[in-house]
PDB file of C-alpha atoms and ligand atoms in Angstrom:
ATOM      1  CA  MET A   1       0.000   0.000   0.000  1.00 82.00           C
ATOM      2  CA  VAL A   2       1.309   3.439  -0.877  1.00 86.00           C
ATOM      3  CA  GLU A   3       0.136   7.025  -0.702  1.00 90.00           C
ATOM      4  CA  PRO A   4      -2.313   7.658  -3.581  1.00 89.00           C
ATOM      5  CA  SER A   5      -0.182  10.534  -4.872  1.00 90.00           C
ATOM      6  CA  PHE A   6       2.821   8.203  -5.100  1.00 90.00           C
ATOM      7  CA  ALA A   7       0.779   5.459  -6.787  1.00 89.00           C
ATOM      8  CA  GLU A   8      -0.254   7.935  -9.445  1.00 88.00           C
ATOM      9  CA  ARG A   9       3.388   8.769 -10.190  1.00 89.00           C
ATOM     10  CA  THR A  10       4.259   5.085 -10.669  1.00 90.00           C
ATOM     11  CA  LEU A  11       1.742   4.631 -13.485  1.00 89.00           C
ATOM     12  CA  VAL A  12       3.466   5.811 -16.633  1.00 90.00           C
ATOM     13  CA  LYS A  13       2.214   5.245 -20.147  1.00 90.00           C
ATOM     14  CA  HIS A  14       4.791   3.497 -22.330  1.00 89.00           C
ATOM     15  CA  THR A  15       4.047   6.039 -25.059  1.00 89.00           C
ATOM     16  CA  ASP A  16       5.239   8.827 -22.722  1.00 91.00           C
ATOM     17  CA  TYR A  17       8.857   7.638 -22.776  1.00 91.00           C
ATOM     18  CA  LEU A  18       8.968   5.562 -25.973  1.00 90.00           C
ATOM     19  CA  ILE A  19       8.788   8.649 -28.111  1.00 90.00           C
ATOM     20  CA  ASN A  20      10.886   7.124 -30.874  1.00 90.00           C
ATOM     21  CA  GLY A  21       9.114   3.784 -31.023  1.00 86.00           C
ATOM     22  CA  ARG A  22       5.773   2.089 -31.427  1.00 87.00           C
ATOM     23  CA  VAL A  23       4.005   0.218 -28.659  1.00 88.00           C
ATOM     24  CA  VAL A  24       2.407  -3.002 -29.891  1.00 90.00           C
ATOM     25  CA  THR A  25       0.071  -4.739 -27.457  1.00 90.00           C
ATOM     26  CA  SER A  26      -0.287  -8.250 -28.789  1.00 94.00           C
ATOM     27  CA  PRO A  27       1.381 -11.600 -28.237  1.00 95.00           C
ATOM     28  CA  ALA A  28       4.023 -12.515 -30.812  1.00 96.00           C
ATOM     29  CA  ILE A  29       3.089 -15.834 -32.383  1.00 97.00           C
ATOM     30  CA  GLY A  30       5.820 -16.208 -34.972  1.00 97.00           C
ATOM     31  CA  ILE A  31       9.300 -14.965 -35.814  1.00 97.00           C
ATOM     32  CA  THR A  32      11.324 -15.182 -39.020  1.00 97.00           C
ATOM     33  CA  ASP A  33      14.794 -13.764 -39.615  1.00 96.00           C
ATOM     34  CA  LYS A  34      13.173 -10.543 -40.836  1.00 97.00           C
ATOM     35  CA  GLU A  35       9.828 -10.095 -39.124  1.00 98.00           C
ATOM     36  CA  VAL A  36       7.610 -10.803 -36.142  1.00 97.00           C
ATOM     37  CA  LEU A  37       4.033 -11.969 -36.577  1.00 98.00           C
ATOM     38  CA  THR A  38       1.555 -10.856 -33.909  1.00 97.00           C
ATOM     39  CA  GLU A  39      -1.567 -12.646 -32.777  1.00 97.00           C
ATOM     40  CA  ASP A  40      -3.730  -9.784 -34.012  1.00 94.00           C
ATOM     41  CA  GLY A  41      -2.444 -10.318 -37.536  1.00 95.00           C
ATOM     42  CA  HIS A  42       0.265  -7.665 -37.906  1.00 94.00           C
ATOM     43  CA  THR A  43       3.709  -8.226 -39.348  1.00 97.00           C
ATOM     44  CA  ILE A  44       6.507  -6.111 -37.909  1.00 96.00           C
ATOM     45  CA  ILE A  45       9.768  -5.913 -39.813  1.00 96.00           C
ATOM     46  CA  TYR A  46      12.935  -5.545 -37.731  1.00 95.00           C
ATOM     47  CA  ASP A  47      16.666  -4.934 -38.133  1.00 95.00           C
ATOM     48  CA  TYR A  48      17.539  -6.260 -34.680  1.00 95.00           C
ATOM     49  CA  LEU A  49      15.296  -8.334 -32.437  1.00 95.00           C
ATOM     50  CA  VAL A  50      15.586  -8.660 -28.665  1.00 94.00           C
ATOM     51  CA  ILE A  51      13.488 -11.475 -27.229  1.00 94.00           C
ATOM     52  CA  ALA A  52      12.722 -10.737 -23.574  1.00 93.00           C
ATOM     53  CA  THR A  53       9.714 -12.876 -22.775  1.00 91.00           C
ATOM     54  CA  GLY A  54      10.682 -13.560 -19.163  1.00 92.00           C
ATOM     55  CA  HIS A  55       9.616 -16.871 -17.773  1.00 88.00           C
ATOM     56  CA  ALA A  56       6.399 -18.139 -16.230  1.00 83.00           C
ATOM     57  CA  ASP A  57       6.945 -19.400 -12.694  1.00 81.00           C
ATOM     58  CA  SER A  58       4.558 -22.083 -11.598  1.00 81.00           C
ATOM     59  CA  VAL A  59       3.760 -20.331  -8.328  1.00 83.00           C
ATOM     60  CA  PRO A  60       0.509 -21.093  -6.515  1.00 85.00           C
ATOM     61  CA  ARG A  61      -2.020 -18.349  -7.151  1.00 84.00           C
ATOM     62  CA  ASP A  62      -4.623 -18.909  -4.457  1.00 90.00           C
ATOM     63  CA  ARG A  63      -4.793 -19.998  -0.813  1.00 92.00           C
ATOM     64  CA  LYS A  64      -5.824 -23.587  -1.579  1.00 92.00           C
ATOM     65  CA  ASP A  65      -2.904 -24.113  -3.975  1.00 89.00           C
ATOM     66  CA  ARG A  66      -0.436 -22.526  -1.534  1.00 88.00           C
ATOM     67  CA  LEU A  67      -1.570 -24.818   1.274  1.00 89.00           C
ATOM     68  CA  GLU A  68      -1.187 -27.813  -1.024  1.00 89.00           C
ATOM     69  CA  GLN A  69       2.316 -26.677  -1.879  1.00 84.00           C
ATOM     70  CA  PHE A  70       3.269 -26.480   1.814  1.00 84.00           C
ATOM     71  CA  GLN A  71       1.850 -29.955   2.369  1.00 86.00           C
ATOM     72  CA  GLN A  72       4.037 -31.300  -0.412  1.00 82.00           C
ATOM     73  CA  GLY A  73       7.017 -29.966   1.527  1.00 73.00           C
ATOM     74  CA  MET A  74       8.358 -27.765  -1.240  1.00 58.00           C
ATOM     75  CA  TYR A  75       9.303 -25.103   1.338  1.00 54.00           C
ATOM     76  CA  ASN A  76      11.340 -26.373   4.273  1.00 55.00           C
TER      77      ASN A  76
HETATM   78  C1  FAD B   1       5.589 -12.088  -7.304  1.00 76.47           C
HETATM   79  C2  FAD B   1       6.937 -11.616  -7.810  1.00 76.47           C
HETATM   80  C3  FAD B   1       7.658 -10.682  -7.082  1.00 76.47           C
HETATM   81  C4  FAD B   1       8.914 -10.258  -7.502  1.00 76.47           C
HETATM   82  N1  FAD B   1       9.577  -9.349  -6.746  1.00 76.47           N
HETATM   83  C5  FAD B   1      10.778  -8.915  -7.135  1.00 76.47           C
HETATM   84  C6  FAD B   1      11.470  -7.938  -6.367  1.00 76.47           C
HETATM   85  O1  FAD B   1      11.006  -7.472  -5.325  1.00 76.47           O
HETATM   86  N2  FAD B   1      12.684  -7.534  -6.794  1.00 76.47           N
HETATM   87  C7  FAD B   1      13.259  -8.024  -7.950  1.00 76.47           C
HETATM   88  O2  FAD B   1      14.359  -7.610  -8.286  1.00 76.47           O
HETATM   89  N3  FAD B   1      12.597  -8.937  -8.694  1.00 76.47           N
HETATM   90  C8  FAD B   1      11.387  -9.393  -8.333  1.00 76.47           C
HETATM   91  N4  FAD B   1      10.731 -10.328  -9.071  1.00 76.47           N
HETATM   92  C9  FAD B   1      11.376 -10.833 -10.290  1.00 76.47           C
HETATM   93  C10 FAD B   1      11.235  -9.853 -11.434  1.00 76.47           C
HETATM   94  O3  FAD B   1       9.875  -9.494 -11.550  1.00 76.47           O
HETATM   95  C11 FAD B   1      11.692 -10.544 -12.692  1.00 76.47           C
HETATM   96  O4  FAD B   1      12.994 -11.061 -12.508  1.00 76.47           O
HETATM   97  C12 FAD B   1      11.720  -9.545 -13.862  1.00 76.47           C
HETATM   98  O5  FAD B   1      10.468  -8.940 -14.016  1.00 76.47           O
HETATM   99  C13 FAD B   1      12.076 -10.284 -15.142  1.00 76.47           C
HETATM  100  O6  FAD B   1      12.056  -9.326 -16.176  1.00 76.47           O
HETATM  101  P1  FAD B   1      11.978  -9.751 -17.663  1.00 76.47           P
HETATM  102  O7  FAD B   1      11.937  -8.488 -18.481  1.00 76.47           O
HETATM  103  O8  FAD B   1      13.021 -10.758 -17.968  1.00 76.47           O
HETATM  104  O9  FAD B   1      10.586 -10.528 -17.819  1.00 76.47           O
HETATM  105  P2  FAD B   1       9.026 -10.029 -17.519  1.00 76.47           P
HETATM  106  O10 FAD B   1       9.038  -8.867 -16.618  1.00 76.47           O
HETATM  107  O11 FAD B   1       8.359 -11.290 -17.176  1.00 76.47           O
HETATM  108  O12 FAD B   1       8.631  -9.509 -18.959  1.00 76.47           O
HETATM  109  C14 FAD B   1       8.375 -10.400 -20.037  1.00 76.47           C
HETATM  110  C15 FAD B   1       7.243  -9.801 -20.865  1.00 76.47           C
HETATM  111  O13 FAD B   1       7.149 -10.514 -22.111  1.00 76.47           O
HETATM  112  C16 FAD B   1       5.774 -10.693 -22.391  1.00 76.47           C
HETATM  113  N5  FAD B   1       5.625 -11.835 -23.290  1.00 76.47           N
HETATM  114  C17 FAD B   1       5.859 -13.144 -23.027  1.00 76.47           C
HETATM  115  N6  FAD B   1       5.615 -13.894 -24.114  1.00 76.47           N
HETATM  116  C18 FAD B   1       5.226 -13.039 -25.086  1.00 76.47           C
HETATM  117  C19 FAD B   1       4.823 -13.207 -26.452  1.00 76.47           C
HETATM  118  N7  FAD B   1       4.791 -14.378 -27.070  1.00 76.47           N
HETATM  119  N8  FAD B   1       4.474 -12.095 -27.147  1.00 76.47           N
HETATM  120  C20 FAD B   1       4.518 -10.885 -26.568  1.00 76.47           C
HETATM  121  N9  FAD B   1       4.882 -10.656 -25.294  1.00 76.47           N
HETATM  122  C21 FAD B   1       5.231 -11.727 -24.566  1.00 76.47           C
HETATM  123  C22 FAD B   1       5.105 -10.929 -21.035  1.00 76.47           C
HETATM  124  O14 FAD B   1       3.734 -10.647 -21.122  1.00 76.47           O
HETATM  125  C23 FAD B   1       5.868  -9.911 -20.189  1.00 76.47           C
HETATM  126  O15 FAD B   1       5.243  -8.644 -20.226  1.00 76.47           O
HETATM  127  C24 FAD B   1       9.459 -10.758  -8.694  1.00 76.47           C
HETATM  128  C25 FAD B   1       8.728 -11.688  -9.453  1.00 76.47           C
HETATM  129  C26 FAD B   1       7.487 -12.112  -9.020  1.00 76.47           C
HETATM  130  C27 FAD B   1       6.706 -13.118  -9.848  1.00 76.47           C
END
Protein backbone atom coordinates (compact mmCIF):
# COMPACT_ATOMS: atom_id res chain seq x y z
CA MET A 1 0.00 0.00 0.00
CA VAL A 2 1.31 3.44 -0.88
CA GLU A 3 0.14 7.02 -0.70
CA PRO A 4 -2.31 7.66 -3.58
CA SER A 5 -0.18 10.53 -4.87
CA PHE A 6 2.82 8.20 -5.10
CA ALA A 7 0.78 5.46 -6.79
CA GLU A 8 -0.25 7.94 -9.44
CA ARG A 9 3.39 8.77 -10.19
CA THR A 10 4.26 5.08 -10.67
CA LEU A 11 1.74 4.63 -13.49
CA VAL A 12 3.47 5.81 -16.63
CA LYS A 13 2.21 5.25 -20.15
CA HIS A 14 4.79 3.50 -22.33
CA THR A 15 4.05 6.04 -25.06
CA ASP A 16 5.24 8.83 -22.72
CA TYR A 17 8.86 7.64 -22.78
CA LEU A 18 8.97 5.56 -25.97
CA ILE A 19 8.79 8.65 -28.11
CA ASN A 20 10.89 7.12 -30.87
CA GLY A 21 9.11 3.78 -31.02
CA ARG A 22 5.77 2.09 -31.43
CA VAL A 23 4.00 0.22 -28.66
CA VAL A 24 2.41 -3.00 -29.89
CA THR A 25 0.07 -4.74 -27.46
CA SER A 26 -0.29 -8.25 -28.79
CA PRO A 27 1.38 -11.60 -28.24
CA ALA A 28 4.02 -12.52 -30.81
CA ILE A 29 3.09 -15.83 -32.38
CA GLY A 30 5.82 -16.21 -34.97
CA ILE A 31 9.30 -14.96 -35.81
CA THR A 32 11.32 -15.18 -39.02
CA ASP A 33 14.79 -13.76 -39.62
CA LYS A 34 13.17 -10.54 -40.84
CA GLU A 35 9.83 -10.09 -39.12
CA VAL A 36 7.61 -10.80 -36.14
CA LEU A 37 4.03 -11.97 -36.58
CA THR A 38 1.55 -10.86 -33.91
CA GLU A 39 -1.57 -12.65 -32.78
CA ASP A 40 -3.73 -9.78 -34.01
CA GLY A 41 -2.44 -10.32 -37.54
CA HIS A 42 0.26 -7.66 -37.91
CA THR A 43 3.71 -8.23 -39.35
CA ILE A 44 6.51 -6.11 -37.91
CA ILE A 45 9.77 -5.91 -39.81
CA TYR A 46 12.94 -5.55 -37.73
CA ASP A 47 16.67 -4.93 -38.13
CA TYR A 48 17.54 -6.26 -34.68
CA LEU A 49 15.30 -8.33 -32.44
CA VAL A 50 15.59 -8.66 -28.66
CA ILE A 51 13.49 -11.48 -27.23
CA ALA A 52 12.72 -10.74 -23.57
CA THR A 53 9.71 -12.88 -22.78
CA GLY A 54 10.68 -13.56 -19.16
CA HIS A 55 9.62 -16.87 -17.77
CA ALA A 56 6.40 -18.14 -16.23
CA ASP A 57 6.95 -19.40 -12.69
CA SER A 58 4.56 -22.08 -11.60
CA VAL A 59 3.76 -20.33 -8.33
CA PRO A 60 0.51 -21.09 -6.51
CA ARG A 61 -2.02 -18.35 -7.15
CA ASP A 62 -4.62 -18.91 -4.46
CA ARG A 63 -4.79 -20.00 -0.81
CA LYS A 64 -5.82 -23.59 -1.58
CA ASP A 65 -2.90 -24.11 -3.98
CA ARG A 66 -0.44 -22.53 -1.53
CA LEU A 67 -1.57 -24.82 1.27
CA GLU A 68 -1.19 -27.81 -1.02
CA GLN A 69 2.32 -26.68 -1.88
CA PHE A 70 3.27 -26.48 1.81
CA GLN A 71 1.85 -29.95 2.37
CA GLN A 72 4.04 -31.30 -0.41
CA GLY A 73 7.02 -29.97 1.53
CA MET A 74 8.36 -27.77 -1.24
CA TYR A 75 9.30 -25.10 1.34
CA ASN A 76 11.34 -26.37 4.27
C1 LIG B 1 5.59 -12.09 -7.30
C2 LIG B 1 6.94 -11.62 -7.81
C3 LIG B 1 7.66 -10.68 -7.08
C4 LIG B 1 8.91 -10.26 -7.50
N1 LIG B 1 9.58 -9.35 -6.75
C5 LIG B 1 10.78 -8.92 -7.14
C6 LIG B 1 11.47 -7.94 -6.37
O1 LIG B 1 11.01 -7.47 -5.33
N2 LIG B 1 12.68 -7.53 -6.79
C7 LIG B 1 13.26 -8.02 -7.95
O2 LIG B 1 14.36 -7.61 -8.29
N3 LIG B 1 12.60 -8.94 -8.69
C8 LIG B 1 11.39 -9.39 -8.33
N4 LIG B 1 10.73 -10.33 -9.07
C9 LIG B 1 11.38 -10.83 -10.29
C10 LIG B 1 11.24 -9.85 -11.43
O3 LIG B 1 9.88 -9.49 -11.55
C11 LIG B 1 11.69 -10.54 -12.69
O4 LIG B 1 12.99 -11.06 -12.51
C12 LIG B 1 11.72 -9.55 -13.86
O5 LIG B 1 10.47 -8.94 -14.02
C13 LIG B 1 12.08 -10.28 -15.14
O6 LIG B 1 12.06 -9.33 -16.18
P1 LIG B 1 11.98 -9.75 -17.66
O7 LIG B 1 11.94 -8.49 -18.48
O8 LIG B 1 13.02 -10.76 -17.97
O9 LIG B 1 10.59 -10.53 -17.82
P2 LIG B 1 9.03 -10.03 -17.52
O10 LIG B 1 9.04 -8.87 -16.62
O11 LIG B 1 8.36 -11.29 -17.18
O12 LIG B 1 8.63 -9.51 -18.96
C14 LIG B 1 8.38 -10.40 -20.04
C15 LIG B 1 7.24 -9.80 -20.87
O13 LIG B 1 7.15 -10.51 -22.11
C16 LIG B 1 5.77 -10.69 -22.39
N5 LIG B 1 5.63 -11.83 -23.29
C17 LIG B 1 5.86 -13.14 -23.03
N6 LIG B 1 5.61 -13.89 -24.11
C18 LIG B 1 5.23 -13.04 -25.09
C19 LIG B 1 4.82 -13.21 -26.45
N7 LIG B 1 4.79 -14.38 -27.07
N8 LIG B 1 4.47 -12.10 -27.15
C20 LIG B 1 4.52 -10.89 -26.57
N9 LIG B 1 4.88 -10.66 -25.29
C21 LIG B 1 5.23 -11.73 -24.57
C22 LIG B 1 5.10 -10.93 -21.04
O14 LIG B 1 3.73 -10.65 -21.12
C23 LIG B 1 5.87 -9.91 -20.19
O15 LIG B 1 5.24 -8.64 -20.23
C24 LIG B 1 9.46 -10.76 -8.69
C25 LIG B 1 8.73 -11.69 -9.45
C26 LIG B 1 7.49 -12.11 -9.02
C27 LIG B 1 6.71 -13.12 -9.85
